[in-house]
Short mmCIF file of N, CA and C in Angstrom, two decimals:
data_model
loop_
_atom_site.label_atom_id
_atom_site.label_comp_id
_atom_site.label_asym_id
_atom_site.label_seq_id
_atom_site.Cartn_x
_atom_site.Cartn_y
_atom_site.Cartn_z
N MET S 1 -15.67 162.12 -88.16
CA MET S 1 -16.65 161.82 -87.14
C MET S 1 -16.00 162.11 -85.79
N ALA S 2 -16.66 162.91 -84.98
CA ALA S 2 -16.11 163.23 -83.68
C ALA S 2 -17.18 163.01 -82.62
N PHE S 3 -16.80 162.27 -81.59
CA PHE S 3 -17.66 162.11 -80.43
C PHE S 3 -16.79 161.72 -79.26
N ALA S 4 -17.29 161.90 -78.07
CA ALA S 4 -16.49 161.62 -76.88
C ALA S 4 -17.37 160.92 -75.85
N LEU S 5 -16.74 160.12 -75.03
CA LEU S 5 -17.44 159.48 -73.92
C LEU S 5 -17.04 160.20 -72.64
N LEU S 6 -18.02 160.49 -71.81
CA LEU S 6 -17.73 161.15 -70.55
C LEU S 6 -17.18 160.12 -69.57
N ALA S 7 -16.03 160.41 -68.99
CA ALA S 7 -15.41 159.50 -68.04
C ALA S 7 -15.51 160.02 -66.62
N VAL S 8 -16.23 161.11 -66.43
CA VAL S 8 -16.35 161.72 -65.11
C VAL S 8 -17.54 161.11 -64.39
N ASP S 9 -17.33 160.75 -63.13
CA ASP S 9 -18.41 160.21 -62.32
C ASP S 9 -18.71 161.21 -61.21
N PRO S 10 -19.68 162.10 -61.43
CA PRO S 10 -19.96 163.14 -60.43
C PRO S 10 -20.53 162.61 -59.13
N SER S 11 -21.02 161.38 -59.12
CA SER S 11 -21.62 160.84 -57.89
C SER S 11 -20.58 160.36 -56.90
N GLY S 12 -19.34 160.19 -57.34
CA GLY S 12 -18.30 159.67 -56.45
C GLY S 12 -18.40 158.18 -56.24
N ALA S 13 -19.18 157.49 -57.07
CA ALA S 13 -19.33 156.04 -56.93
C ALA S 13 -17.99 155.35 -57.15
N ARG S 14 -17.87 154.18 -56.58
CA ARG S 14 -16.63 153.40 -56.69
C ARG S 14 -16.36 153.03 -58.14
N ARG S 15 -15.13 153.15 -58.53
CA ARG S 15 -14.68 152.75 -59.86
C ARG S 15 -13.52 151.80 -59.69
N GLY S 16 -13.23 151.06 -60.71
CA GLY S 16 -12.12 150.13 -60.64
C GLY S 16 -11.25 150.23 -61.86
N ARG S 17 -10.13 149.54 -61.81
CA ARG S 17 -9.23 149.46 -62.95
C ARG S 17 -8.96 147.99 -63.22
N LEU S 18 -9.18 147.61 -64.46
CA LEU S 18 -8.93 146.25 -64.90
C LEU S 18 -7.63 146.29 -65.68
N ARG S 19 -6.61 145.66 -65.17
CA ARG S 19 -5.29 145.71 -65.82
C ARG S 19 -5.08 144.43 -66.64
N THR S 20 -4.74 144.63 -67.91
CA THR S 20 -4.39 143.52 -68.79
C THR S 20 -3.00 143.77 -69.35
N SER S 21 -2.45 142.79 -70.02
CA SER S 21 -1.12 142.97 -70.61
C SER S 21 -1.14 143.99 -71.74
N ARG S 22 -2.32 144.32 -72.25
CA ARG S 22 -2.42 145.28 -73.36
C ARG S 22 -3.00 146.63 -72.94
N GLY S 23 -3.15 146.84 -71.65
CA GLY S 23 -3.63 148.13 -71.19
C GLY S 23 -4.58 148.02 -70.03
N THR S 24 -4.84 149.15 -69.43
CA THR S 24 -5.74 149.26 -68.28
C THR S 24 -7.09 149.77 -68.76
N VAL S 25 -8.14 149.19 -68.22
CA VAL S 25 -9.51 149.58 -68.56
C VAL S 25 -10.15 150.14 -67.29
N GLU S 26 -10.61 151.38 -67.38
CA GLU S 26 -11.32 151.99 -66.27
C GLU S 26 -12.75 151.44 -66.27
N THR S 27 -13.22 151.02 -65.11
CA THR S 27 -14.57 150.48 -65.03
C THR S 27 -15.45 151.42 -64.22
N PRO S 28 -16.74 151.45 -64.50
CA PRO S 28 -17.40 150.72 -65.58
C PRO S 28 -16.95 151.26 -66.94
N THR S 29 -17.10 150.43 -67.96
CA THR S 29 -16.63 150.84 -69.28
C THR S 29 -17.66 150.49 -70.35
N PHE S 30 -17.54 151.14 -71.47
CA PHE S 30 -18.35 150.82 -72.64
C PHE S 30 -17.46 150.05 -73.60
N MET S 31 -17.91 148.87 -74.01
CA MET S 31 -17.17 148.06 -74.99
C MET S 31 -17.99 147.98 -76.26
N PRO S 32 -17.57 148.62 -77.31
CA PRO S 32 -18.31 148.45 -78.55
C PRO S 32 -18.17 147.03 -79.08
N CYS S 33 -19.20 146.59 -79.74
CA CYS S 33 -19.23 145.24 -80.28
C CYS S 33 -18.52 145.20 -81.63
N ALA S 34 -17.53 144.35 -81.70
CA ALA S 34 -16.79 144.10 -82.95
C ALA S 34 -17.01 142.63 -83.29
N SER S 35 -18.28 142.26 -83.49
CA SER S 35 -18.67 140.86 -83.65
C SER S 35 -17.73 140.07 -84.54
N ALA S 36 -17.50 140.56 -85.73
CA ALA S 36 -16.66 139.84 -86.69
C ALA S 36 -15.24 140.41 -86.73
N GLY S 37 -14.86 141.17 -85.70
CA GLY S 37 -13.51 141.70 -85.63
C GLY S 37 -13.38 143.17 -85.96
N ALA S 38 -14.49 143.85 -86.22
CA ALA S 38 -14.44 145.28 -86.53
C ALA S 38 -15.65 145.99 -85.94
N VAL S 39 -15.43 147.18 -85.42
CA VAL S 39 -16.53 148.03 -84.99
C VAL S 39 -17.04 148.68 -86.27
N LYS S 40 -18.26 148.36 -86.64
CA LYS S 40 -18.79 148.82 -87.94
C LYS S 40 -18.72 150.33 -88.08
N GLY S 41 -18.15 150.74 -89.19
CA GLY S 41 -18.10 152.16 -89.54
C GLY S 41 -16.94 152.93 -88.95
N LEU S 42 -16.11 152.29 -88.10
CA LEU S 42 -14.99 152.99 -87.48
C LEU S 42 -13.70 152.21 -87.63
N SER S 43 -12.61 152.91 -87.83
CA SER S 43 -11.29 152.27 -87.83
C SER S 43 -10.84 152.08 -86.39
N PRO S 44 -9.89 151.19 -86.13
CA PRO S 44 -9.36 151.06 -84.77
C PRO S 44 -8.86 152.40 -84.21
N HIS S 45 -8.26 153.21 -85.06
CA HIS S 45 -7.77 154.53 -84.64
C HIS S 45 -8.94 155.41 -84.17
N GLU S 46 -10.04 155.40 -84.91
CA GLU S 46 -11.21 156.19 -84.52
C GLU S 46 -11.85 155.66 -83.23
N VAL S 47 -11.85 154.36 -83.08
CA VAL S 47 -12.38 153.76 -81.84
C VAL S 47 -11.55 154.24 -80.65
N ARG S 48 -10.23 154.16 -80.77
CA ARG S 48 -9.34 154.61 -79.69
C ARG S 48 -9.52 156.10 -79.45
N GLY S 49 -9.66 156.87 -80.52
CA GLY S 49 -9.83 158.32 -80.39
C GLY S 49 -11.12 158.70 -79.68
N ALA S 50 -12.10 157.81 -79.69
CA ALA S 50 -13.36 158.06 -78.99
C ALA S 50 -13.26 157.74 -77.50
N GLY S 51 -12.09 157.33 -77.06
CA GLY S 51 -11.91 157.02 -75.65
C GLY S 51 -12.20 155.59 -75.27
N ILE S 52 -12.42 154.75 -76.25
CA ILE S 52 -12.70 153.33 -75.99
C ILE S 52 -11.41 152.65 -75.55
N GLU S 53 -11.51 151.83 -74.51
CA GLU S 53 -10.34 151.14 -73.98
C GLU S 53 -10.34 149.65 -74.29
N MET S 54 -11.51 149.07 -74.59
CA MET S 54 -11.60 147.64 -74.84
C MET S 54 -12.75 147.39 -75.82
N ILE S 55 -12.57 146.40 -76.68
CA ILE S 55 -13.65 146.01 -77.59
C ILE S 55 -14.08 144.58 -77.28
N LEU S 56 -15.27 144.23 -77.75
CA LEU S 56 -15.83 142.91 -77.54
C LEU S 56 -15.96 142.22 -78.90
N CYS S 57 -15.36 141.04 -79.02
CA CYS S 57 -15.47 140.26 -80.24
C CYS S 57 -16.30 139.00 -79.96
N ASN S 58 -16.91 138.48 -80.99
CA ASN S 58 -17.87 137.41 -80.83
C ASN S 58 -17.30 136.06 -81.23
N THR S 59 -17.19 135.16 -80.26
CA THR S 59 -16.64 133.83 -80.48
C THR S 59 -17.41 133.05 -81.54
N TYR S 60 -18.73 133.08 -81.47
CA TYR S 60 -19.56 132.32 -82.40
C TYR S 60 -19.29 132.75 -83.84
N HIS S 61 -19.38 134.04 -84.09
CA HIS S 61 -19.21 134.52 -85.46
C HIS S 61 -17.79 134.29 -85.98
N LEU S 62 -16.79 134.53 -85.14
CA LEU S 62 -15.41 134.33 -85.58
C LEU S 62 -15.07 132.86 -85.76
N TYR S 63 -15.69 131.99 -84.98
CA TYR S 63 -15.52 130.55 -85.13
C TYR S 63 -16.04 130.09 -86.49
N LEU S 64 -17.23 130.60 -86.86
CA LEU S 64 -17.83 130.18 -88.13
C LEU S 64 -17.08 130.76 -89.33
N ARG S 65 -16.68 132.01 -89.23
CA ARG S 65 -15.89 132.60 -90.31
C ARG S 65 -15.15 133.81 -89.80
N PRO S 66 -13.90 133.91 -90.04
CA PRO S 66 -13.07 133.05 -90.89
C PRO S 66 -12.57 131.79 -90.21
N GLY S 67 -12.85 131.62 -88.92
CA GLY S 67 -12.41 130.44 -88.17
C GLY S 67 -11.27 130.80 -87.23
N HIS S 68 -11.29 130.19 -86.05
CA HIS S 68 -10.27 130.51 -85.05
C HIS S 68 -8.88 130.06 -85.47
N ASP S 69 -8.78 128.97 -86.23
CA ASP S 69 -7.46 128.54 -86.70
C ASP S 69 -6.87 129.54 -87.68
N ALA S 70 -7.71 130.09 -88.55
CA ALA S 70 -7.24 131.10 -89.51
C ALA S 70 -6.78 132.36 -88.78
N ILE S 71 -7.54 132.77 -87.77
CA ILE S 71 -7.17 133.97 -87.01
C ILE S 71 -5.88 133.73 -86.23
N ARG S 72 -5.74 132.55 -85.64
CA ARG S 72 -4.50 132.22 -84.94
C ARG S 72 -3.31 132.29 -85.91
N ALA S 73 -3.49 131.74 -87.10
CA ALA S 73 -2.41 131.74 -88.10
C ALA S 73 -2.03 133.15 -88.54
N LEU S 74 -2.98 134.07 -88.47
CA LEU S 74 -2.71 135.47 -88.83
C LEU S 74 -2.06 136.25 -87.69
N GLY S 75 -1.90 135.63 -86.53
CA GLY S 75 -1.28 136.30 -85.40
C GLY S 75 -2.25 136.64 -84.29
N GLY S 76 -3.49 136.13 -84.36
CA GLY S 76 -4.47 136.35 -83.31
C GLY S 76 -5.37 137.55 -83.61
N LEU S 77 -6.32 137.76 -82.72
CA LEU S 77 -7.32 138.81 -82.90
C LEU S 77 -6.72 140.20 -83.04
N HIS S 78 -5.67 140.48 -82.29
CA HIS S 78 -5.10 141.83 -82.34
C HIS S 78 -4.54 142.13 -83.72
N ALA S 79 -3.84 141.18 -84.31
CA ALA S 79 -3.34 141.37 -85.67
C ALA S 79 -4.49 141.39 -86.67
N PHE S 80 -5.46 140.51 -86.48
CA PHE S 80 -6.60 140.41 -87.39
C PHE S 80 -7.44 141.68 -87.40
N THR S 81 -7.66 142.27 -86.22
CA THR S 81 -8.53 143.43 -86.10
C THR S 81 -7.81 144.76 -86.27
N GLY S 82 -6.51 144.78 -86.00
CA GLY S 82 -5.78 146.04 -86.00
C GLY S 82 -5.97 146.81 -84.70
N TRP S 83 -6.64 146.21 -83.74
CA TRP S 83 -6.87 146.81 -82.41
C TRP S 83 -5.82 146.25 -81.47
N HIS S 84 -5.05 147.13 -80.85
CA HIS S 84 -3.96 146.66 -80.00
C HIS S 84 -4.21 146.88 -78.52
N GLY S 85 -5.44 147.26 -78.17
CA GLY S 85 -5.84 147.35 -76.78
C GLY S 85 -6.47 146.04 -76.34
N PRO S 86 -6.99 146.00 -75.12
CA PRO S 86 -7.63 144.79 -74.62
C PRO S 86 -8.84 144.37 -75.45
N ILE S 87 -9.01 143.06 -75.60
CA ILE S 87 -10.16 142.49 -76.29
C ILE S 87 -10.80 141.45 -75.38
N LEU S 88 -12.12 141.55 -75.22
CA LEU S 88 -12.91 140.56 -74.52
C LEU S 88 -13.68 139.77 -75.57
N THR S 89 -13.69 138.46 -75.42
CA THR S 89 -14.53 137.63 -76.28
C THR S 89 -15.64 137.02 -75.43
N ASP S 90 -16.84 136.98 -76.00
CA ASP S 90 -17.93 136.30 -75.32
C ASP S 90 -17.83 134.81 -75.63
N SER S 91 -18.68 134.02 -75.04
CA SER S 91 -18.59 132.56 -75.19
C SER S 91 -19.26 132.04 -76.45
N GLY S 92 -20.14 132.84 -77.04
CA GLY S 92 -20.95 132.37 -78.15
C GLY S 92 -22.31 131.88 -77.69
N GLY S 93 -22.53 131.79 -76.40
CA GLY S 93 -23.78 131.28 -75.86
C GLY S 93 -25.00 132.09 -76.26
N PHE S 94 -24.89 133.42 -76.24
CA PHE S 94 -26.05 134.23 -76.60
C PHE S 94 -26.42 134.05 -78.07
N GLN S 95 -25.42 133.98 -78.95
CA GLN S 95 -25.72 133.82 -80.37
C GLN S 95 -26.39 132.48 -80.64
N VAL S 96 -25.94 131.45 -79.95
CA VAL S 96 -26.59 130.15 -80.10
C VAL S 96 -28.03 130.25 -79.59
N PHE S 97 -28.24 130.95 -78.47
CA PHE S 97 -29.59 131.16 -77.94
C PHE S 97 -30.47 131.91 -78.94
N SER S 98 -29.92 132.97 -79.54
CA SER S 98 -30.74 133.81 -80.41
C SER S 98 -31.15 133.08 -81.69
N MET S 99 -30.52 131.98 -81.96
CA MET S 99 -30.88 131.16 -83.11
C MET S 99 -31.54 129.86 -82.64
N ALA S 100 -32.46 130.00 -81.69
CA ALA S 100 -33.09 128.86 -81.03
C ALA S 100 -33.58 127.75 -81.96
N PRO S 101 -34.17 128.06 -83.11
CA PRO S 101 -34.63 126.96 -83.97
C PRO S 101 -33.48 126.11 -84.54
N LEU S 102 -32.27 126.63 -84.44
CA LEU S 102 -31.11 125.94 -85.03
C LEU S 102 -30.26 125.24 -83.98
N ARG S 103 -30.72 125.16 -82.72
CA ARG S 103 -29.86 124.59 -81.67
C ARG S 103 -30.61 123.71 -80.69
N THR S 104 -29.82 122.83 -80.06
CA THR S 104 -30.29 121.97 -78.98
C THR S 104 -29.27 122.05 -77.86
N VAL S 105 -29.74 122.30 -76.64
CA VAL S 105 -28.86 122.36 -75.48
C VAL S 105 -28.91 121.00 -74.80
N THR S 106 -27.74 120.41 -74.55
CA THR S 106 -27.64 119.17 -73.78
C THR S 106 -26.85 119.47 -72.52
N GLU S 107 -26.71 118.47 -71.68
CA GLU S 107 -25.93 118.66 -70.45
C GLU S 107 -24.47 118.95 -70.77
N ASP S 108 -23.98 118.46 -71.90
CA ASP S 108 -22.56 118.57 -72.21
C ASP S 108 -22.19 119.67 -73.18
N ALA S 109 -23.15 120.16 -73.96
CA ALA S 109 -22.80 121.10 -75.02
C ALA S 109 -24.05 121.69 -75.65
N VAL S 110 -23.81 122.57 -76.60
CA VAL S 110 -24.88 123.09 -77.44
C VAL S 110 -24.62 122.57 -78.85
N LEU S 111 -25.62 121.92 -79.41
CA LEU S 111 -25.53 121.43 -80.78
C LEU S 111 -26.29 122.44 -81.64
N PHE S 112 -25.64 122.91 -82.72
CA PHE S 112 -26.33 123.90 -83.54
C PHE S 112 -25.95 123.78 -85.00
N ARG S 113 -26.81 124.37 -85.80
CA ARG S 113 -26.57 124.48 -87.24
C ARG S 113 -26.15 125.92 -87.52
N SER S 114 -25.14 126.06 -88.35
CA SER S 114 -24.65 127.38 -88.72
C SER S 114 -25.74 128.16 -89.45
N HIS S 115 -25.90 129.41 -89.09
CA HIS S 115 -26.82 130.29 -89.81
C HIS S 115 -26.23 130.68 -91.17
N VAL S 116 -24.94 130.41 -91.37
CA VAL S 116 -24.25 130.79 -92.60
C VAL S 116 -24.48 129.74 -93.69
N ASP S 117 -24.22 128.46 -93.34
CA ASP S 117 -24.27 127.42 -94.37
C ASP S 117 -25.02 126.16 -93.95
N GLY S 118 -25.61 126.16 -92.75
CA GLY S 118 -26.37 125.00 -92.30
C GLY S 118 -25.53 123.86 -91.76
N SER S 119 -24.19 124.02 -91.73
CA SER S 119 -23.34 122.95 -91.21
C SER S 119 -23.59 122.74 -89.72
N ARG S 120 -23.34 121.52 -89.27
CA ARG S 120 -23.58 121.17 -87.86
C ARG S 120 -22.32 121.39 -87.03
N HIS S 121 -22.53 121.86 -85.79
CA HIS S 121 -21.42 122.15 -84.89
C HIS S 121 -21.80 121.76 -83.48
N VAL S 122 -20.79 121.46 -82.68
CA VAL S 122 -20.95 121.20 -81.26
C VAL S 122 -20.09 122.22 -80.53
N LEU S 123 -20.73 123.00 -79.67
CA LEU S 123 -20.00 123.97 -78.85
C LEU S 123 -20.10 123.52 -77.40
N SER S 124 -19.03 122.92 -76.94
CA SER S 124 -18.95 122.48 -75.54
C SER S 124 -18.29 123.58 -74.72
N PRO S 125 -18.39 123.51 -73.40
CA PRO S 125 -17.69 124.49 -72.57
C PRO S 125 -16.19 124.51 -72.86
N GLU S 126 -15.61 123.34 -73.04
CA GLU S 126 -14.17 123.25 -73.31
C GLU S 126 -13.82 123.84 -74.68
N LYS S 127 -14.67 123.58 -75.66
CA LYS S 127 -14.40 124.10 -77.00
C LYS S 127 -14.54 125.62 -77.03
N ALA S 128 -15.52 126.17 -76.31
CA ALA S 128 -15.68 127.63 -76.26
C ALA S 128 -14.41 128.29 -75.72
N ILE S 129 -13.84 127.70 -74.67
CA ILE S 129 -12.59 128.24 -74.11
C ILE S 129 -11.45 128.07 -75.09
N ALA S 130 -11.33 126.89 -75.70
CA ALA S 130 -10.24 126.63 -76.66
C ALA S 130 -10.30 127.59 -77.85
N ILE S 131 -11.49 127.88 -78.34
CA ILE S 131 -11.63 128.82 -79.46
C ILE S 131 -11.15 130.20 -79.03
N GLN S 132 -11.58 130.65 -77.87
CA GLN S 132 -11.19 131.98 -77.40
C GLN S 132 -9.69 132.07 -77.14
N GLN S 133 -9.10 131.00 -76.65
CA GLN S 133 -7.65 130.99 -76.47
C GLN S 133 -6.94 131.06 -77.82
N ALA S 134 -7.44 130.32 -78.81
CA ALA S 134 -6.85 130.37 -80.15
C ALA S 134 -6.98 131.76 -80.75
N LEU S 135 -8.08 132.46 -80.45
CA LEU S 135 -8.26 133.81 -80.95
C LEU S 135 -7.27 134.79 -80.30
N GLY S 136 -6.81 134.45 -79.11
CA GLY S 136 -5.84 135.30 -78.42
C GLY S 136 -6.48 136.46 -77.66
N ALA S 137 -7.70 136.25 -77.18
CA ALA S 137 -8.39 137.29 -76.43
C ALA S 137 -7.71 137.52 -75.09
N ASP S 138 -7.85 138.74 -74.59
CA ASP S 138 -7.28 139.09 -73.28
C ASP S 138 -8.19 138.63 -72.14
N ILE S 139 -9.49 138.71 -72.37
CA ILE S 139 -10.47 138.28 -71.37
C ILE S 139 -11.44 137.35 -72.09
N ILE S 140 -11.64 136.16 -71.55
CA ILE S 140 -12.53 135.18 -72.17
C ILE S 140 -13.67 134.83 -71.21
N MET S 141 -14.76 134.37 -71.78
CA MET S 141 -15.96 134.06 -71.01
C MET S 141 -16.30 132.58 -71.13
N PRO S 142 -16.77 131.98 -70.03
CA PRO S 142 -17.22 130.59 -70.11
C PRO S 142 -18.54 130.49 -70.86
N LEU S 143 -18.77 129.33 -71.46
CA LEU S 143 -20.03 129.09 -72.16
C LEU S 143 -21.19 129.19 -71.18
N ASP S 144 -22.24 129.87 -71.60
CA ASP S 144 -23.42 130.03 -70.75
C ASP S 144 -24.65 129.64 -71.54
N GLU S 145 -25.64 129.14 -70.80
CA GLU S 145 -26.93 128.86 -71.41
C GLU S 145 -27.82 130.07 -71.18
N CYS S 146 -28.26 130.68 -72.25
CA CYS S 146 -29.11 131.87 -72.17
C CYS S 146 -30.55 131.46 -72.40
N PRO S 147 -31.35 131.37 -71.35
CA PRO S 147 -32.75 130.97 -71.55
C PRO S 147 -33.59 132.15 -72.04
N PRO S 148 -34.72 131.86 -72.64
CA PRO S 148 -35.60 132.93 -73.12
C PRO S 148 -36.36 133.58 -71.97
N TYR S 149 -37.00 134.71 -72.27
CA TYR S 149 -37.88 135.37 -71.31
C TYR S 149 -39.23 135.56 -71.98
N PRO S 150 -40.31 135.33 -71.32
CA PRO S 150 -40.42 134.84 -69.95
C PRO S 150 -40.11 133.35 -69.87
N ILE S 151 -39.80 132.92 -68.67
CA ILE S 151 -39.44 131.52 -68.44
C ILE S 151 -39.87 131.14 -67.03
N ALA S 152 -40.21 129.89 -66.86
CA ALA S 152 -40.58 129.39 -65.53
C ALA S 152 -39.35 129.41 -64.62
N PHE S 153 -39.58 129.62 -63.34
CA PHE S 153 -38.49 129.67 -62.38
C PHE S 153 -37.60 128.43 -62.47
N GLU S 154 -38.21 127.25 -62.57
CA GLU S 154 -37.45 126.00 -62.60
C GLU S 154 -36.54 125.93 -63.82
N GLU S 155 -37.04 126.41 -64.97
CA GLU S 155 -36.22 126.41 -66.18
C GLU S 155 -35.06 127.39 -66.06
N ALA S 156 -35.31 128.55 -65.47
CA ALA S 156 -34.24 129.54 -65.26
C ALA S 156 -33.19 128.97 -64.31
N ARG S 157 -33.66 128.31 -63.23
CA ARG S 157 -32.73 127.70 -62.29
C ARG S 157 -31.89 126.63 -62.96
N ASP S 158 -32.52 125.79 -63.79
CA ASP S 158 -31.79 124.72 -64.49
C ASP S 158 -30.72 125.31 -65.42
N ALA S 159 -31.07 126.38 -66.14
CA ALA S 159 -30.10 127.02 -67.04
C ALA S 159 -28.93 127.61 -66.25
N LEU S 160 -29.23 128.25 -65.14
CA LEU S 160 -28.19 128.82 -64.29
C LEU S 160 -27.28 127.71 -63.75
N GLU S 161 -27.88 126.65 -63.24
CA GLU S 161 -27.07 125.56 -62.68
C GLU S 161 -26.22 124.89 -63.75
N ARG S 162 -26.75 124.73 -64.96
CA ARG S 162 -25.96 124.16 -66.06
C ARG S 162 -24.78 125.08 -66.39
N THR S 163 -25.03 126.39 -66.45
CA THR S 163 -23.96 127.34 -66.73
C THR S 163 -22.87 127.25 -65.67
N VAL S 164 -23.26 127.14 -64.41
CA VAL S 164 -22.27 127.02 -63.33
C VAL S 164 -21.48 125.72 -63.49
N ARG S 165 -22.16 124.61 -63.83
CA ARG S 165 -21.42 123.34 -64.05
C ARG S 165 -20.47 123.48 -65.22
N TRP S 166 -20.91 124.13 -66.30
CA TRP S 166 -20.04 124.33 -67.45
C TRP S 166 -18.81 125.16 -67.09
N ALA S 167 -18.99 126.13 -66.20
CA ALA S 167 -17.87 127.00 -65.81
C ALA S 167 -16.90 126.30 -64.88
N GLY S 168 -17.37 125.22 -64.23
CA GLY S 168 -16.55 124.53 -63.23
C GLY S 168 -15.45 123.78 -63.86
#
């Protein structure tokens, strides 16, 4: 399989460089989703060969299985995935949102049932960060409340303000 990403910006727009301990990422960038630790259908070598500089792994899915403690014991996400470049983990907030019938948002956390086995979990802002640290991600995201669309202005404002409090 051969494909390439164009890195040329003919408009001359501003670009940046994001430096991590595992490499530099030219921005803007494309991060393929490796939800459970793998970009489906591609090896880490093929991902790198396509010009990808960073991948995105999913906190929610990795927390549920195989679990952040198991991944930490294996040497972290880089050892688990075989990807040795930068890794960004999301907070898990969107996945909890997308499973709306299985979750309740409170001021302190998101309470949800696993889509895998129905077990109950609490994802607080602190726990989302602790999970991502245990995974060994290079860039981590704070827990966010993702409201549905369409939504009333007041509800959107409340979700935004809660996300800001969670990040504080």
